[in-house]
Amino acid sequence: MADIPKPGSDSFVRFLAAWALVHETADEGWKGAIERGREQAPGEMDAGPEAFVDGLSAMVAAEKERMKSELSTGPGDIAPGSAGDLGGKLDELRFEVAEVRGKLESMQAALDALAKRDSTS
């Protein structure tokens, strides 16, 4: 395994510079793919592997921006899928579970009555 350069050495700085260059190049490629993907017409993702990657990159970037926006909303803002919306859905779920529980208890009582009737016969 290759030795990792020690901090403070010229080779360490060169290593970090190479790492930064790789990430910068990849970032520029990513941004280019996003732009090309945004310019695609619907259905153009089927035009080949490059078009697919560009279209997918644009979709991922749009979802990333949506997630950033969702995460940046404050506690006073209730966006769909937020904690406030989740509370309402939990209340609905509690109601449904309570109804199911009531039906199960009713079924259990009916089964117990049938079992008691059969045991006394």
mmCIF file with all atom_site columns, C-alpha atoms in Angstrom, residues 5-89:
data_model
loop_
_atom_site.group_PDB
_atom_site.id
_atom_site.type_symbol
_atom_site.label_atom_id
_atom_site.label_alt_id
_atom_site.label_comp_id
_atom_site.label_asym_id
_atom_site.label_entity_id
_atom_site.label_seq_id
_atom_site.pdbx_PDB_ins_code
_atom_site.Cartn_x
_atom_site.Cartn_y
_atom_site.Cartn_z
_atom_site.occupancy
_atom_site.B_iso_or_equiv
_atom_site.pdbx_formal_charge
_atom_site.auth_seq_id
_atom_site.auth_comp_id
_atom_site.auth_asym_id
_atom_site.auth_atom_id
_atom_site.pdbx_PDB_model_num
ATOM 1  C CA . PRO A 1 5  ? 2.340   11.907 2.586   1.00 0.00 ? 5  PRO A CA 1
ATOM 2  C CA . LYS A 1 6  ? 2.936   13.563 5.945   1.00 0.00 ? 6  LYS A CA 1
ATOM 3  C CA . PRO A 1 7  ? 1.224   16.931 6.658   1.00 0.00 ? 7  PRO A CA 1
ATOM 4  C CA . GLY A 1 8  ? 3.549   19.886 6.055   1.00 0.00 ? 8  GLY A CA 1
ATOM 5  C CA . SER A 1 9  ? 5.556   18.139 3.340   1.00 0.00 ? 9  SER A CA 1
ATOM 6  C CA . ASP A 1 10 ? 5.602   19.276 -0.278  1.00 0.00 ? 10 ASP A CA 1
ATOM 7  C CA . SER A 1 11 ? 4.250   15.894 -1.337  1.00 0.00 ? 11 SER A CA 1
ATOM 8  C CA . PHE A 1 12 ? 1.313   16.295 1.077   1.00 0.00 ? 12 PHE A CA 1
ATOM 9  C CA . VAL A 1 13 ? 0.416   19.680 -0.428  1.00 0.00 ? 13 VAL A CA 1
ATOM 10 C CA . ARG A 1 14 ? 0.777   18.200 -3.900  1.00 0.00 ? 14 ARG A CA 1
ATOM 11 C CA . PHE A 1 15 ? -1.492  15.303 -2.861  1.00 0.00 ? 15 PHE A CA 1
ATOM 12 C CA . LEU A 1 16 ? -4.145  17.748 -1.603  1.00 0.00 ? 16 LEU A CA 1
ATOM 13 C CA . ALA A 1 17 ? -3.831  19.843 -4.767  1.00 0.00 ? 17 ALA A CA 1
ATOM 14 C CA . ALA A 1 18 ? -4.311  16.739 -6.934  1.00 0.00 ? 18 ALA A CA 1
ATOM 15 C CA . TRP A 1 19 ? -7.330  15.735 -4.839  1.00 0.00 ? 19 TRP A CA 1
ATOM 16 C CA . ALA A 1 20 ? -8.825  19.231 -5.210  1.00 0.00 ? 20 ALA A CA 1
ATOM 17 C CA . LEU A 1 21 ? -8.175  19.178 -8.965  1.00 0.00 ? 21 LEU A CA 1
ATOM 18 C CA . VAL A 1 22 ? -9.940  15.838 -9.368  1.00 0.00 ? 22 VAL A CA 1
ATOM 19 C CA . HIS A 1 23 ? -12.954 17.118 -7.436  1.00 0.00 ? 23 HIS A CA 1
ATOM 20 C CA . GLU A 1 24 ? -13.015 20.391 -9.356  1.00 0.00 ? 24 GLU A CA 1
ATOM 21 C CA . THR A 1 25 ? -12.891 18.544 -12.674 1.00 0.00 ? 25 THR A CA 1
ATOM 22 C CA . ALA A 1 26 ? -15.645 16.180 -11.572 1.00 0.00 ? 26 ALA A CA 1
ATOM 23 C CA . ASP A 1 27 ? -17.725 19.117 -10.316 1.00 0.00 ? 27 ASP A CA 1
ATOM 24 C CA . GLU A 1 28 ? -17.380 20.930 -13.649 1.00 0.00 ? 28 GLU A CA 1
ATOM 25 C CA . GLY A 1 29 ? -18.392 17.740 -15.467 1.00 0.00 ? 29 GLY A CA 1
ATOM 26 C CA . TRP A 1 30 ? -21.389 17.363 -13.142 1.00 0.00 ? 30 TRP A CA 1
ATOM 27 C CA . LYS A 1 31 ? -22.480 20.957 -13.735 1.00 0.00 ? 31 LYS A CA 1
ATOM 28 C CA . GLY A 1 32 ? -22.123 20.493 -17.498 1.00 0.00 ? 32 GLY A CA 1
ATOM 29 C CA . ALA A 1 33 ? -24.221 17.316 -17.436 1.00 0.00 ? 33 ALA A CA 1
ATOM 30 C CA . ILE A 1 34 ? -26.921 19.102 -15.418 1.00 0.00 ? 34 ILE A CA 1
ATOM 31 C CA . GLU A 1 35 ? -27.091 21.973 -17.920 1.00 0.00 ? 35 GLU A CA 1
ATOM 32 C CA . ARG A 1 36 ? -27.223 19.615 -20.905 1.00 0.00 ? 36 ARG A CA 1
ATOM 33 C CA . GLY A 1 37 ? -29.909 17.569 -19.164 1.00 0.00 ? 37 GLY A CA 1
ATOM 34 C CA . ARG A 1 38 ? -32.022 20.661 -18.447 1.00 0.00 ? 38 ARG A CA 1
ATOM 35 C CA . GLU A 1 39 ? -31.893 21.549 -22.134 1.00 0.00 ? 39 GLU A CA 1
ATOM 36 C CA . GLN A 1 40 ? -33.128 18.112 -23.248 1.00 0.00 ? 40 GLN A CA 1
ATOM 37 C CA . ALA A 1 41 ? -36.577 17.670 -24.693 1.00 0.00 ? 41 ALA A CA 1
ATOM 38 C CA . PRO A 1 42 ? -38.867 15.116 -22.999 1.00 0.00 ? 42 PRO A CA 1
ATOM 39 C CA . GLY A 1 43 ? -38.000 11.604 -24.157 1.00 0.00 ? 43 GLY A CA 1
ATOM 40 C CA . GLU A 1 44 ? -34.511 12.597 -25.249 1.00 0.00 ? 44 GLU A CA 1
ATOM 41 C CA . MET A 1 45 ? -32.969 10.499 -22.423 1.00 0.00 ? 45 MET A CA 1
ATOM 42 C CA . ASP A 1 46 ? -33.473 7.518  -24.765 1.00 0.00 ? 46 ASP A CA 1
ATOM 43 C CA . ALA A 1 47 ? -31.052 9.070  -27.300 1.00 0.00 ? 47 ALA A CA 1
ATOM 44 C CA . GLY A 1 48 ? -28.035 7.275  -25.864 1.00 0.00 ? 48 GLY A CA 1
ATOM 45 C CA . PRO A 1 49 ? -25.886 6.843  -22.763 1.00 0.00 ? 49 PRO A CA 1
ATOM 46 C CA . GLU A 1 50 ? -24.667 10.452 -22.696 1.00 0.00 ? 50 GLU A CA 1
ATOM 47 C CA . ALA A 1 51 ? -28.205 11.811 -22.976 1.00 0.00 ? 51 ALA A CA 1
ATOM 48 C CA . PHE A 1 52 ? -29.334 9.440  -20.236 1.00 0.00 ? 52 PHE A CA 1
ATOM 49 C CA . VAL A 1 53 ? -26.552 10.558 -17.877 1.00 0.00 ? 53 VAL A CA 1
ATOM 50 C CA . ASP A 1 54 ? -27.298 14.225 -18.635 1.00 0.00 ? 54 ASP A CA 1
ATOM 51 C CA . GLY A 1 55 ? -31.037 13.763 -18.048 1.00 0.00 ? 55 GLY A CA 1
ATOM 52 C CA . LEU A 1 56 ? -30.464 11.797 -14.864 1.00 0.00 ? 56 LEU A CA 1
ATOM 53 C CA . SER A 1 57 ? -28.006 14.432 -13.623 1.00 0.00 ? 57 SER A CA 1
ATOM 54 C CA . ALA A 1 58 ? -30.621 17.153 -14.164 1.00 0.00 ? 58 ALA A CA 1
ATOM 55 C CA . MET A 1 59 ? -33.252 15.104 -12.307 1.00 0.00 ? 59 MET A CA 1
ATOM 56 C CA . VAL A 1 60 ? -30.888 14.452 -9.379  1.00 0.00 ? 60 VAL A CA 1
ATOM 57 C CA . ALA A 1 61 ? -29.924 18.128 -9.219  1.00 0.00 ? 61 ALA A CA 1
ATOM 58 C CA . ALA A 1 62 ? -33.597 19.178 -9.190  1.00 0.00 ? 62 ALA A CA 1
ATOM 59 C CA . GLU A 1 63 ? -34.344 16.722 -6.363  1.00 0.00 ? 63 GLU A CA 1
ATOM 60 C CA . LYS A 1 64 ? -31.279 17.948 -4.443  1.00 0.00 ? 64 LYS A CA 1
ATOM 61 C CA . GLU A 1 65 ? -32.526 21.540 -4.731  1.00 0.00 ? 65 GLU A CA 1
ATOM 62 C CA . ARG A 1 66 ? -36.004 20.461 -3.597  1.00 0.00 ? 66 ARG A CA 1
ATOM 63 C CA . MET A 1 67 ? -34.485 18.716 -0.578  1.00 0.00 ? 67 MET A CA 1
ATOM 64 C CA . LYS A 1 68 ? -32.360 21.773 0.263   1.00 0.00 ? 68 LYS A CA 1
ATOM 65 C CA . SER A 1 69 ? -35.464 23.948 0.084   1.00 0.00 ? 69 SER A CA 1
ATOM 66 C CA . GLU A 1 70 ? -37.429 21.532 2.264   1.00 0.00 ? 70 GLU A CA 1
ATOM 67 C CA . LEU A 1 71 ? -34.650 21.387 4.862   1.00 0.00 ? 71 LEU A CA 1
ATOM 68 C CA . SER A 1 72 ? -34.303 25.163 4.949   1.00 0.00 ? 72 SER A CA 1
ATOM 69 C CA . THR A 1 73 ? -37.964 25.846 5.775   1.00 0.00 ? 73 THR A CA 1
ATOM 70 C CA . GLY A 1 74 ? -38.289 27.055 9.332   1.00 0.00 ? 74 GLY A CA 1
ATOM 71 C CA . PRO A 1 75 ? -40.524 25.592 12.033  1.00 0.00 ? 75 PRO A CA 1
ATOM 72 C CA . GLY A 1 76 ? -43.213 28.198 11.272  1.00 0.00 ? 76 GLY A CA 1
ATOM 73 C CA . ASP A 1 77 ? -43.504 27.102 7.661   1.00 0.00 ? 77 ASP A CA 1
ATOM 74 C CA . ILE A 1 78 ? -45.472 23.944 7.020   1.00 0.00 ? 78 ILE A CA 1
ATOM 75 C CA . ALA A 1 79 ? -44.559 22.494 3.661   1.00 0.00 ? 79 ALA A CA 1
ATOM 76 C CA . PRO A 1 80 ? -46.054 19.257 2.300   1.00 0.00 ? 80 PRO A CA 1
ATOM 77 C CA . GLY A 1 81 ? -44.136 16.380 3.843   1.00 0.00 ? 81 GLY A CA 1
ATOM 78 C CA . SER A 1 82 ? -43.063 18.531 6.799   1.00 0.00 ? 82 SER A CA 1
ATOM 79 C CA . ALA A 1 83 ? -43.478 17.871 10.523  1.00 0.00 ? 83 ALA A CA 1
ATOM 80 C CA . GLY A 1 84 ? -46.828 19.737 10.626  1.00 0.00 ? 84 GLY A CA 1
ATOM 81 C CA . ASP A 1 85 ? -48.178 17.706 7.747   1.00 0.00 ? 85 ASP A CA 1
ATOM 82 C CA . LEU A 1 86 ? -46.811 14.551 9.352   1.00 0.00 ? 86 LEU A CA 1
ATOM 83 C CA . GLY A 1 87 ? -48.678 15.340 12.589  1.00 0.00 ? 87 GLY A CA 1
ATOM 84 C CA . GLY A 1 88 ? -51.976 15.454 10.726  1.00 0.00 ? 88 GLY A CA 1
ATOM 85 C CA . LYS A 1 89 ? -51.246 12.178 9.001   1.00 0.00 ? 89 LYS A CA 1
#
